[in-house]
């Protein structure tokens, strides 16, 4: 039978023999969905989950990171993450800007996997779309990772220091994890599983966020004592974009619109829904009321937990992972955090350590238990991989997952600390006290809501929780009693 013209190659100069139009369309859609998680998703979520005086600054930190990563990515960072091997954990830095590079078939040159005797086990990854689509897709992952790091630093980091932090951390931390686990580095070759970023994105951002929060220092005392969200409904809008965008986050990582991508999207939603419900139930049991912020935190931990194994586990395992991600991070955030002197001293504004580091580590470990052999063969470079639940070499896979996590944790602790110390030699990491007292108006000369005169400086006697001249009943001004109040 003849192939319909629409599916033939070489019908024009823009349709090569190797181009699969369906795969290319899905990859670009997936990349755009991940981009929408950041802009406007996390821009909205950050701008609304913080105290009103930090809404503009928090949203802008996310927007700046998104733009800055783009330029760094195409100039040098893409090939450091997915290009030719320089070191076992790092690729060679070079631009991804010329048309000769971008219009050829996508390939990850270091991803060929070899047997111990040197023979090829799995050929290098070569999706059926152009390199431009791969560069775009992976850039969205790099961008959202930096934005997640920002969640630990909201409400006090010097914006100029943040402008330096983004390119430095992308270059000396993100590219290391991406190449080591995804681009063909030593952890990829060893068989550490990270389907879509549980380690590369979430564990690294959680550890880096906590580390940077230590070096930057805490918010002002008043902000730490009381930091209510300025718009819960907009926060839910951002959270919704985050959830729906995860279809591209996990569904795009097979680099094809195939069977495995469908499994990944389905498991993503199963785990997220389970985790949200478990977190909410725990809030009701322990605090006697459901918290909307808590539901969002539970949603995020479920999405993070399933990410390293999204297309590799069965539906029942996704439910189990959802139960664990809705309960263990809840326990670390609501119980352990409040009793730990170290965690209390480090001001992690949005609890990124709990929602991303703890949940990412948990997801990677459970992937080492629940990876189903048939699904593993659809995706992984190391053939005959399986989780510990399925016997055989599965127990060794669990060990690999733990070792991979320890590498990501150790590297991010050291690299993030060095980056912060270097920046501190040039620019203060933390805003001065005058700016901390005023917020957006002092930092940007802009405010999120025009609730009083344009250009008017913050005056605690008039713009505080309520005016000293206000003789009305203050019940409507009562501080929110939401139970999950990391922020």
GROMACS .gro file of C-alpha atoms in nm:
model
  487
    1UNK     CA    1   0.000   0.000   0.000
    2UNK     CA    2   0.124   0.346  -0.080
    3UNK     CA    3   0.188   0.588   0.208
    4UNK     CA    4  -0.051   0.889   0.204
    5UNK     CA    5   0.120   1.206   0.091
    6UNK     CA    6   0.063   1.371   0.430
    7UNK     CA    7   0.280   1.106   0.594
    8UNK     CA    8   0.556   1.093   0.337
    9UNK     CA    9   0.901   1.241   0.382
   10UNK     CA   10   1.062   1.487   0.146
   11UNK     CA   11   0.730   1.644   0.046
   12UNK     CA   12   0.909   1.976   0.099
   13UNK     CA   13   1.245   2.099   0.218
   14UNK     CA   14   1.095   2.134   0.567
   15UNK     CA   15   0.984   1.767   0.584
   16UNK     CA   16   1.283   1.533   0.609
   17UNK     CA   17   1.267   1.155   0.576
   18UNK     CA   18   1.325   1.113   0.948
   19UNK     CA   19   1.060   1.364   1.063
   20UNK     CA   20   0.757   1.221   1.241
   21UNK     CA   21   0.504   1.502   1.239
   22UNK     CA   22   0.302   1.356   1.527
   23UNK     CA   23   0.604   1.318   1.752
   24UNK     CA   24   0.723   1.667   1.666
   25UNK     CA   25   0.383   1.819   1.735
   26UNK     CA   26   0.353   1.641   2.070
   27UNK     CA   27   0.705   1.739   2.172
   28UNK     CA   28   0.643   2.106   2.102
   29UNK     CA   29   0.304   2.092   2.276
   30UNK     CA   30   0.464   1.919   2.576
   31UNK     CA   31   0.736   2.184   2.590
   32UNK     CA   32   0.475   2.459   2.579
   33UNK     CA   33   0.273   2.292   2.856
   34UNK     CA   34   0.584   2.285   3.075
   35UNK     CA   35   0.650   2.648   2.985
   36UNK     CA   36   0.296   2.740   3.088
   37UNK     CA   37   0.365   2.581   3.426
   38UNK     CA   38   0.626   2.852   3.475
   39UNK     CA   39   0.478   3.145   3.281
   40UNK     CA   40   0.212   3.218   3.387
   41UNK     CA   41   0.164   2.922   3.627
   42UNK     CA   42   0.430   2.974   3.892
   43UNK     CA   43   0.438   3.348   3.827
   44UNK     CA   44   0.072   3.358   3.936
   45UNK     CA   45   0.116   3.107   4.218
   46UNK     CA   46   0.417   3.287   4.366
   47UNK     CA   47   0.260   3.629   4.326
   48UNK     CA   48  -0.057   3.523   4.508
   49UNK     CA   49   0.064   3.281   4.777
   50UNK     CA   50   0.287   3.542   4.943
   51UNK     CA   51   0.206   3.845   5.154
   52UNK     CA   52   0.071   4.136   4.948
   53UNK     CA   53   0.381   4.349   4.986
   54UNK     CA   54   0.591   4.078   4.814
   55UNK     CA   55   0.354   3.988   4.528
   56UNK     CA   56   0.539   4.179   4.254
   57UNK     CA   57   0.887   4.076   4.367
   58UNK     CA   58   0.793   3.708   4.395
   59UNK     CA   59   0.628   3.700   4.053
   60UNK     CA   60   0.919   3.885   3.896
   61UNK     CA   61   1.179   3.645   4.038
   62UNK     CA   62   1.003   3.369   3.845
   63UNK     CA   63   0.966   3.574   3.527
   64UNK     CA   64   1.331   3.684   3.531
   65UNK     CA   65   1.455   3.328   3.581
   66UNK     CA   66   1.248   3.207   3.286
   67UNK     CA   67   1.399   3.468   3.054
   68UNK     CA   68   1.757   3.439   3.182
   69UNK     CA   69   1.764   3.060   3.149
   70UNK     CA   70   1.654   3.086   2.785
   71UNK     CA   71   1.960   3.289   2.683
   72UNK     CA   72   2.204   3.084   2.889
   73UNK     CA   73   2.051   2.761   2.760
   74UNK     CA   74   2.095   2.826   2.389
   75UNK     CA   75   2.432   2.998   2.436
   76UNK     CA   76   2.614   2.727   2.632
   77UNK     CA   77   2.405   2.523   2.879
   78UNK     CA   78   2.211   2.290   2.645
   79UNK     CA   79   2.522   2.115   2.521
   80UNK     CA   80   2.664   2.102   2.873
   81UNK     CA   81   2.352   1.902   2.963
   82UNK     CA   82   2.283   1.695   2.651
   83UNK     CA   83   2.581   1.734   2.418
   84UNK     CA   84   2.908   1.550   2.369
   85UNK     CA   85   3.081   1.415   2.678
   86UNK     CA   86   3.348   1.629   2.842
   87UNK     CA   87   3.358   1.455   3.181
   88UNK     CA   88   3.155   1.165   3.321
   89UNK     CA   89   2.918   1.423   3.472
   90UNK     CA   90   2.942   1.714   3.225
   91UNK     CA   91   2.897   1.781   2.855
   92UNK     CA   92   3.098   2.016   2.634
   93UNK     CA   93   2.978   2.377   2.639
   94UNK     CA   94   2.892   2.522   2.299
   95UNK     CA   95   2.604   2.718   2.144
   96UNK     CA   96   2.278   2.572   2.016
   97UNK     CA   97   2.202   2.858   1.780
   98UNK     CA   98   2.307   2.770   1.425
   99UNK     CA   99   2.063   2.626   1.174
  100UNK     CA  100   2.298   2.338   1.085
  101UNK     CA  101   2.268   2.217   1.442
  102UNK     CA  102   1.900   2.295   1.498
  103UNK     CA  103   1.741   2.152   1.183
  104UNK     CA  104   1.914   1.814   1.189
  105UNK     CA  105   1.756   1.512   1.356
  106UNK     CA  106   1.762   1.534   1.734
  107UNK     CA  107   2.020   1.315   1.907
  108UNK     CA  108   2.182   1.280   2.248
  109UNK     CA  109   2.535   1.183   2.141
  110UNK     CA  110   2.652   1.054   2.479
  111UNK     CA  111   2.346   0.832   2.540
  112UNK     CA  112   2.467   0.516   2.364
  113UNK     CA  113   2.466   0.245   2.632
  114UNK     CA  114   2.726  -0.029   2.632
  115UNK     CA  115   2.753  -0.374   2.785
  116UNK     CA  116   3.044  -0.440   3.016
  117UNK     CA  117   3.229  -0.606   2.729
  118UNK     CA  118   3.210  -0.287   2.523
  119UNK     CA  119   2.937  -0.397   2.282
  120UNK     CA  120   2.637  -0.170   2.229
  121UNK     CA  121   2.332  -0.249   2.443
  122UNK     CA  122   2.115   0.044   2.334
  123UNK     CA  123   2.190   0.293   2.057
  124UNK     CA  124   2.190   0.662   2.134
  125UNK     CA  125   1.859   0.842   2.167
  126UNK     CA  126   1.748   0.982   1.829
  127UNK     CA  127   1.389   1.109   1.832
  128UNK     CA  128   1.209   1.168   1.503
  129UNK     CA  129   1.204   1.547   1.516
  130UNK     CA  130   1.458   1.829   1.480
  131UNK     CA  131   1.712   1.933   1.739
  132UNK     CA  132   1.526   2.264   1.775
  133UNK     CA  133   1.235   2.080   1.939
  134UNK     CA  134   1.469   1.904   2.180
  135UNK     CA  135   1.644   2.229   2.277
  136UNK     CA  136   1.304   2.393   2.337
  137UNK     CA  137   1.169   2.105   2.544
  138UNK     CA  138   1.473   2.075   2.768
  139UNK     CA  139   1.495   2.453   2.815
  140UNK     CA  140   1.151   2.450   2.977
  141UNK     CA  141   1.273   2.196   3.232
  142UNK     CA  142   1.581   2.401   3.314
  143UNK     CA  143   1.369   2.715   3.354
  144UNK     CA  144   1.117   2.565   3.593
  145UNK     CA  145   1.398   2.422   3.809
  146UNK     CA  146   1.538   2.769   3.880
  147UNK     CA  147   1.189   2.901   3.947
  148UNK     CA  148   1.133   2.624   4.202
  149UNK     CA  149   1.457   2.723   4.377
  150UNK     CA  150   1.318   3.077   4.402
  151UNK     CA  151   1.028   2.945   4.610
  152UNK     CA  152   1.266   2.899   4.904
  153UNK     CA  153   1.396   3.257   4.879
  154UNK     CA  154   1.084   3.469   4.839
  155UNK     CA  155   1.039   3.776   5.055
  156UNK     CA  156   1.399   3.876   5.119
  157UNK     CA  157   1.659   3.785   4.853
  158UNK     CA  158   1.829   4.080   4.689
  159UNK     CA  159   1.695   4.084   4.333
  160UNK     CA  160   2.039   4.176   4.196
  161UNK     CA  161   2.191   3.875   4.371
  162UNK     CA  162   1.915   3.659   4.221
  163UNK     CA  163   2.005   3.792   3.875
  164UNK     CA  164   2.357   3.654   3.925
  165UNK     CA  165   2.246   3.334   4.097
  166UNK     CA  166   2.032   3.211   3.805
  167UNK     CA  167   2.304   3.175   3.536
  168UNK     CA  168   2.562   3.051   3.786
  169UNK     CA  169   2.341   2.780   3.933
  170UNK     CA  170   2.219   2.673   3.590
  171UNK     CA  171   2.579   2.636   3.472
  172UNK     CA  172   2.740   2.471   3.772
  173UNK     CA  173   2.456   2.269   3.920
  174UNK     CA  174   2.167   2.199   3.683
  175UNK     CA  175   2.383   2.095   3.388
  176UNK     CA  176   2.569   1.847   3.610
  177UNK     CA  177   2.257   1.664   3.717
  178UNK     CA  178   2.101   1.677   3.370
  179UNK     CA  179   2.405   1.531   3.194
  180UNK     CA  180   2.482   1.275   3.463
  181UNK     CA  181   2.130   1.128   3.470
  182UNK     CA  182   1.974   1.216   3.132
  183UNK     CA  183   2.242   1.319   2.886
  184UNK     CA  184   2.453   1.003   2.895
  185UNK     CA  185   2.667   1.066   3.202
  186UNK     CA  186   2.785   0.815   3.457
  187UNK     CA  187   2.453   0.776   3.641
  188UNK     CA  188   2.268   0.729   3.311
  189UNK     CA  189   2.519   0.460   3.211
  190UNK     CA  190   2.491   0.291   3.549
  191UNK     CA  191   2.113   0.271   3.516
  192UNK     CA  192   1.979   0.524   3.767
  193UNK     CA  193   1.616   0.589   3.672
  194UNK     CA  194   1.471   0.937   3.656
  195UNK     CA  195   1.188   0.931   3.404
  196UNK     CA  196   1.114   1.303   3.401
  197UNK     CA  197   1.304   1.492   3.668
  198UNK     CA  198   1.238   1.367   4.019
  199UNK     CA  199   1.612   1.398   4.082
  200UNK     CA  200   1.733   1.636   3.809
  201UNK     CA  201   1.462   1.895   3.881
  202UNK     CA  202   1.284   1.840   4.210
  203UNK     CA  203   1.542   1.690   4.443
  204UNK     CA  204   1.803   1.935   4.317
  205UNK     CA  205   1.576   2.241   4.349
  206UNK     CA  206   1.464   2.140   4.698
  207UNK     CA  207   1.818   2.091   4.825
  208UNK     CA  208   1.949   2.400   4.646
  209UNK     CA  209   1.658   2.608   4.776
  210UNK     CA  210   1.718   2.504   5.136
  211UNK     CA  211   2.094   2.562   5.101
  212UNK     CA  212   2.049   2.905   4.942
  213UNK     CA  213   1.792   2.997   5.208
  214UNK     CA  214   2.057   2.926   5.472
  215UNK     CA  215   2.308   3.158   5.305
  216UNK     CA  216   2.061   3.434   5.220
  217UNK     CA  217   1.916   3.444   5.569
  218UNK     CA  218   1.555   3.469   5.689
  219UNK     CA  219   1.272   3.706   5.610
  220UNK     CA  220   1.198   3.986   5.853
  221UNK     CA  221   1.064   3.877   6.190
  222UNK     CA  222   0.721   4.025   6.115
  223UNK     CA  223   0.701   3.842   5.783
  224UNK     CA  224   0.798   3.510   5.938
  225UNK     CA  225   0.536   3.551   6.208
  226UNK     CA  226   0.259   3.644   5.969
  227UNK     CA  227   0.273   3.579   5.594
  228UNK     CA  228  -0.082   3.517   5.467
  229UNK     CA  229  -0.145   3.466   5.093
  230UNK     CA  230  -0.280   3.779   4.927
  231UNK     CA  231  -0.512   3.594   4.688
  232UNK     CA  232  -0.605   3.230   4.747
  233UNK     CA  233  -0.819   3.208   4.433
  234UNK     CA  234  -0.535   3.322   4.208
  235UNK     CA  235  -0.309   3.077   4.391
  236UNK     CA  236  -0.547   2.800   4.287
  237UNK     CA  237  -0.532   2.926   3.928
  238UNK     CA  238  -0.155   2.893   3.929
  239UNK     CA  239  -0.182   2.550   4.091
  240UNK     CA  240  -0.426   2.438   3.824
  241UNK     CA  241  -0.188   2.543   3.547
  242UNK     CA  242   0.085   2.351   3.727
  243UNK     CA  243  -0.125   2.032   3.745
  244UNK     CA  244  -0.249   2.038   3.387
  245UNK     CA  245   0.094   2.136   3.256
  246UNK     CA  246   0.237   1.820   3.411
  247UNK     CA  247   0.086   1.627   3.120
  248UNK     CA  248   0.365   1.776   2.910
  249UNK     CA  249   0.617   1.750   3.194
  250UNK     CA  250   0.587   1.372   3.217
  251UNK     CA  251   0.413   1.290   2.889
  252UNK     CA  252   0.687   1.447   2.679
  253UNK     CA  253   0.981   1.257   2.819
  254UNK     CA  254   0.957   0.943   2.606
  255UNK     CA  255   1.047   1.191   2.325
  256UNK     CA  256   0.756   1.046   2.128
  257UNK     CA  257   0.376   1.034   2.122
  258UNK     CA  258   0.379   0.665   2.210
  259UNK     CA  259   0.229   0.411   2.449
  260UNK     CA  260   0.463   0.507   2.730
  261UNK     CA  261   0.369   0.875   2.714
  262UNK     CA  262   0.004   0.778   2.763
  263UNK     CA  263   0.094   0.572   3.070
  264UNK     CA  264   0.296   0.861   3.208
  265UNK     CA  265   0.011   1.111   3.177
  266UNK     CA  266  -0.241   0.873   3.333
  267UNK     CA  267  -0.018   0.784   3.629
  268UNK     CA  268   0.063   1.151   3.684
  269UNK     CA  269  -0.300   1.237   3.742
  270UNK     CA  270  -0.369   0.928   3.955
  271UNK     CA  271  -0.080   1.002   4.191
  272UNK     CA  272  -0.153   1.377   4.216
  273UNK     CA  273  -0.521   1.322   4.296
  274UNK     CA  274  -0.442   1.057   4.558
  275UNK     CA  275  -0.179   1.274   4.724
  276UNK     CA  276  -0.407   1.578   4.740
  277UNK     CA  277  -0.683   1.373   4.902
  278UNK     CA  278  -0.450   1.212   5.156
  279UNK     CA  279  -0.296   1.548   5.253
  280UNK     CA  280  -0.643   1.701   5.294
  281UNK     CA  281  -0.762   1.409   5.507
  282UNK     CA  282  -0.460   1.442   5.733
  283UNK     CA  283  -0.531   1.815   5.773
  284UNK     CA  284  -0.891   1.737   5.871
  285UNK     CA  285  -0.788   1.462   6.114
  286UNK     CA  286  -0.506   1.657   6.277
  287UNK     CA  287  -0.625   2.021   6.253
  288UNK     CA  288  -1.004   1.965   6.228
  289UNK     CA  289  -1.033   2.162   5.902
  290UNK     CA  290  -0.921   2.124   5.538
  291UNK     CA  291  -0.659   2.373   5.421
  292UNK     CA  292  -0.667   2.500   5.063
  293UNK     CA  293  -0.294   2.573   5.076
  294UNK     CA  294  -0.248   2.224   5.214
  295UNK     CA  295  -0.441   2.075   4.923
  296UNK     CA  296  -0.210   2.257   4.681
  297UNK     CA  297   0.095   2.129   4.870
  298UNK     CA  298  -0.045   1.774   4.851
  299UNK     CA  299  -0.110   1.811   4.480
  300UNK     CA  300   0.250   1.924   4.425
  301UNK     CA  301   0.403   1.642   4.628
  302UNK     CA  302   0.200   1.389   4.429
  303UNK     CA  303   0.312   1.537   4.099
  304UNK     CA  304   0.673   1.542   4.215
  305UNK     CA  305   0.667   1.188   4.354
  306UNK     CA  306   0.536   1.025   4.036
  307UNK     CA  307   0.777   1.214   3.811
  308UNK     CA  308   1.080   0.979   3.835
  309UNK     CA  309   0.865   0.676   3.753
  310UNK     CA  310   0.565   0.816   3.564
  311UNK     CA  311   0.579   0.584   3.262
  312UNK     CA  312   0.740   0.293   3.444
  313UNK     CA  313   0.491   0.195   3.715
  314UNK     CA  314   0.143   0.044   3.709
  315UNK     CA  315  -0.168   0.236   3.812
  316UNK     CA  316  -0.192   0.067   4.152
  317UNK     CA  317   0.168   0.169   4.222
  318UNK     CA  318   0.080   0.529   4.132
  319UNK     CA  319  -0.190   0.517   4.401
  320UNK     CA  320   0.057   0.379   4.656
  321UNK     CA  321   0.305   0.651   4.565
  322UNK     CA  322   0.025   0.908   4.604
  323UNK     CA  323  -0.056   0.782   4.952
  324UNK     CA  324   0.310   0.808   5.050
  325UNK     CA  325   0.359   1.151   4.890
  326UNK     CA  326   0.049   1.284   5.061
  327UNK     CA  327   0.158   1.164   5.404
  328UNK     CA  328   0.538   1.159   5.438
  329UNK     CA  329   0.601   1.518   5.316
  330UNK     CA  330   0.299   1.625   5.524
  331UNK     CA  331   0.468   1.471   5.828
  332UNK     CA  332   0.806   1.630   5.757
  333UNK     CA  333   0.646   1.971   5.696
  334UNK     CA  334   0.384   1.980   5.971
  335UNK     CA  335   0.553   1.776   6.246
  336UNK     CA  336   0.926   1.731   6.191
  337UNK     CA  337   0.984   2.087   6.066
  338UNK     CA  338   0.820   2.243   6.369
  339UNK     CA  339   1.028   2.030   6.606
  340UNK     CA  340   1.362   2.058   6.426
  341UNK     CA  341   1.586   2.341   6.541
  342UNK     CA  342   1.787   2.329   6.216
  343UNK     CA  343   1.482   2.345   5.988
  344UNK     CA  344   1.333   2.622   6.201
  345UNK     CA  345   1.647   2.830   6.165
  346UNK     CA  346   1.654   2.804   5.784
  347UNK     CA  347   1.372   3.009   5.634
  348UNK     CA  348   1.244   2.805   5.339
  349UNK     CA  349   0.958   3.037   5.242
  350UNK     CA  350   0.732   2.794   5.053
  351UNK     CA  351   0.862   2.472   5.205
  352UNK     CA  352   1.032   2.367   4.880
  353UNK     CA  353   1.250   2.124   5.073
  354UNK     CA  354   0.943   1.926   5.179
  355UNK     CA  355   0.737   1.952   4.860
  356UNK     CA  356   1.022   1.890   4.616
  357UNK     CA  357   1.329   1.743   4.788
  358UNK     CA  358   1.145   1.503   5.020
  359UNK     CA  359   0.885   1.413   4.758
  360UNK     CA  360   1.148   1.382   4.483
  361UNK     CA  361   1.364   1.152   4.694
  362UNK     CA  362   1.057   0.949   4.787
  363UNK     CA  363   0.957   0.920   4.420
  364UNK     CA  364   1.303   0.807   4.314
  365UNK     CA  365   1.318   0.545   4.589
  366UNK     CA  366   0.971   0.407   4.515
  367UNK     CA  367   1.053   0.399   4.144
  368UNK     CA  368   1.335   0.166   4.243
  369UNK     CA  369   1.071  -0.058   4.401
  370UNK     CA  370   0.778  -0.036   4.158
  371UNK     CA  371   0.935  -0.012   3.810
  372UNK     CA  372   0.749  -0.276   3.607
  373UNK     CA  373   0.975  -0.481   3.372
  374UNK     CA  374   0.757  -0.457   3.060
  375UNK     CA  375   0.717  -0.080   3.097
  376UNK     CA  376   1.088  -0.043   3.172
  377UNK     CA  377   1.176  -0.205   2.839
  378UNK     CA  378   0.962   0.054   2.661
  379UNK     CA  379   1.178   0.338   2.789
  380UNK     CA  380   1.507   0.260   2.963
  381UNK     CA  381   1.847   0.227   2.801
  382UNK     CA  382   1.945  -0.050   3.044
  383UNK     CA  383   1.752  -0.356   2.928
  384UNK     CA  384   1.582  -0.593   3.171
  385UNK     CA  385   1.556  -0.326   3.441
  386UNK     CA  386   1.298  -0.377   3.714
  387UNK     CA  387   1.202  -0.255   4.058
  388UNK     CA  388   1.270  -0.443   4.380
  389UNK     CA  389   0.904  -0.547   4.403
  390UNK     CA  390   0.952  -0.765   4.093
  391UNK     CA  391   1.252  -0.959   4.223
  392UNK     CA  392   1.566  -1.046   4.028
  393UNK     CA  393   1.796  -0.745   3.988
  394UNK     CA  394   1.527  -0.516   4.130
  395UNK     CA  395   1.691  -0.491   4.470
  396UNK     CA  396   2.006  -0.357   4.306
  397UNK     CA  397   1.796  -0.098   4.124
  398UNK     CA  398   1.676   0.036   4.458
  399UNK     CA  399   2.038   0.076   4.567
  400UNK     CA  400   2.115   0.263   4.245
  401UNK     CA  401   1.829   0.501   4.314
  402UNK     CA  402   1.957   0.584   4.662
  403UNK     CA  403   2.312   0.638   4.539
  404UNK     CA  404   2.189   0.862   4.258
  405UNK     CA  405   1.991   1.069   4.505
  406UNK     CA  406   2.292   1.106   4.735
  407UNK     CA  407   2.502   1.236   4.445
  408UNK     CA  408   2.239   1.498   4.356
  409UNK     CA  409   2.205   1.603   4.722
  410UNK     CA  410   2.580   1.628   4.778
  411UNK     CA  411   2.653   1.817   4.458
  412UNK     CA  412   2.378   2.071   4.520
  413UNK     CA  413   2.480   2.132   4.880
  414UNK     CA  414   2.837   2.209   4.776
  415UNK     CA  415   2.776   2.389   4.445
  416UNK     CA  416   2.494   2.607   4.581
  417UNK     CA  417   2.700   2.703   4.884
  418UNK     CA  418   2.999   2.802   4.670
  419UNK     CA  419   2.778   3.006   4.436
  420UNK     CA  420   2.617   3.193   4.727
  421UNK     CA  421   2.953   3.266   4.890
  422UNK     CA  422   3.094   3.400   4.561
  423UNK     CA  423   2.791   3.623   4.500
  424UNK     CA  424   2.808   3.747   4.859
  425UNK     CA  425   3.158   3.880   4.789
  426UNK     CA  426   3.009   4.103   4.519
  427UNK     CA  427   2.653   4.183   4.627
  428UNK     CA  428   2.461   4.134   4.954
  429UNK     CA  429   2.242   3.825   4.926
  430UNK     CA  430   1.969   3.970   5.146
  431UNK     CA  431   1.781   4.294   5.103
  432UNK     CA  432   1.852   4.577   5.349
  433UNK     CA  433   1.611   4.612   5.641
  434UNK     CA  434   1.446   4.923   5.492
  435UNK     CA  435   1.343   4.729   5.181
  436UNK     CA  436   1.231   4.431   5.388
  437UNK     CA  437   0.998   4.659   5.584
  438UNK     CA  438   0.836   4.810   5.273
  439UNK     CA  439   0.849   4.535   5.010
  440UNK     CA  440   0.760   4.578   4.643
  441UNK     CA  441   0.734   4.956   4.651
  442UNK     CA  442   1.092   4.987   4.777
  443UNK     CA  443   1.238   4.715   4.554
  444UNK     CA  444   1.056   4.780   4.227
  445UNK     CA  445   0.863   5.102   4.275
  446UNK     CA  446   0.552   4.902   4.188
  447UNK     CA  447   0.274   4.732   4.380
  448UNK     CA  448   0.038   4.448   4.297
  449UNK     CA  449  -0.283   4.618   4.407
  450UNK     CA  450  -0.369   4.989   4.408
  451UNK     CA  451  -0.537   4.980   4.747
  452UNK     CA  452  -0.421   5.331   4.834
  453UNK     CA  453  -0.274   5.632   4.653
  454UNK     CA  454  -0.036   5.573   4.364
  455UNK     CA  455   0.327   5.610   4.467
  456UNK     CA  456   0.239   5.633   4.835
  457UNK     CA  457   0.500   5.482   5.065
  458UNK     CA  458   0.407   5.208   5.307
  459UNK     CA  459   0.295   5.350   5.640
  460UNK     CA  460   0.229   5.093   5.911
  461UNK     CA  461  -0.008   5.330   6.093
  462UNK     CA  462  -0.233   5.349   5.787
  463UNK     CA  463  -0.155   5.041   5.579
  464UNK     CA  464  -0.103   4.778   5.848
  465UNK     CA  465  -0.342   4.502   5.943
  466UNK     CA  466  -0.584   4.776   6.040
  467UNK     CA  467  -0.557   5.148   6.105
  468UNK     CA  468  -0.526   5.272   6.459
  469UNK     CA  469  -0.805   5.516   6.374
  470UNK     CA  470  -1.038   5.238   6.266
  471UNK     CA  471  -1.309   5.202   6.529
  472UNK     CA  472  -1.502   4.935   6.342
  473UNK     CA  473  -1.527   4.573   6.443
  474UNK     CA  474  -1.201   4.391   6.359
  475UNK     CA  475  -1.347   4.041   6.328
  476UNK     CA  476  -1.322   4.067   5.949
  477UNK     CA  477  -0.950   4.136   5.990
  478UNK     CA  478  -0.885   3.821   6.186
  479UNK     CA  479  -0.565   3.646   6.081
  480UNK     CA  480  -0.639   3.342   5.861
  481UNK     CA  481  -0.622   3.014   6.050
  482UNK     CA  482  -0.529   2.790   5.760
  483UNK     CA  483  -0.351   2.486   5.892
  484UNK     CA  484  -0.078   2.437   5.633
  485UNK     CA  485   0.101   2.767   5.682
  486UNK     CA  486   0.458   2.714   5.573
  487UNK     CA  487   0.436   3.054   5.404
   0.00000   0.00000   0.00000
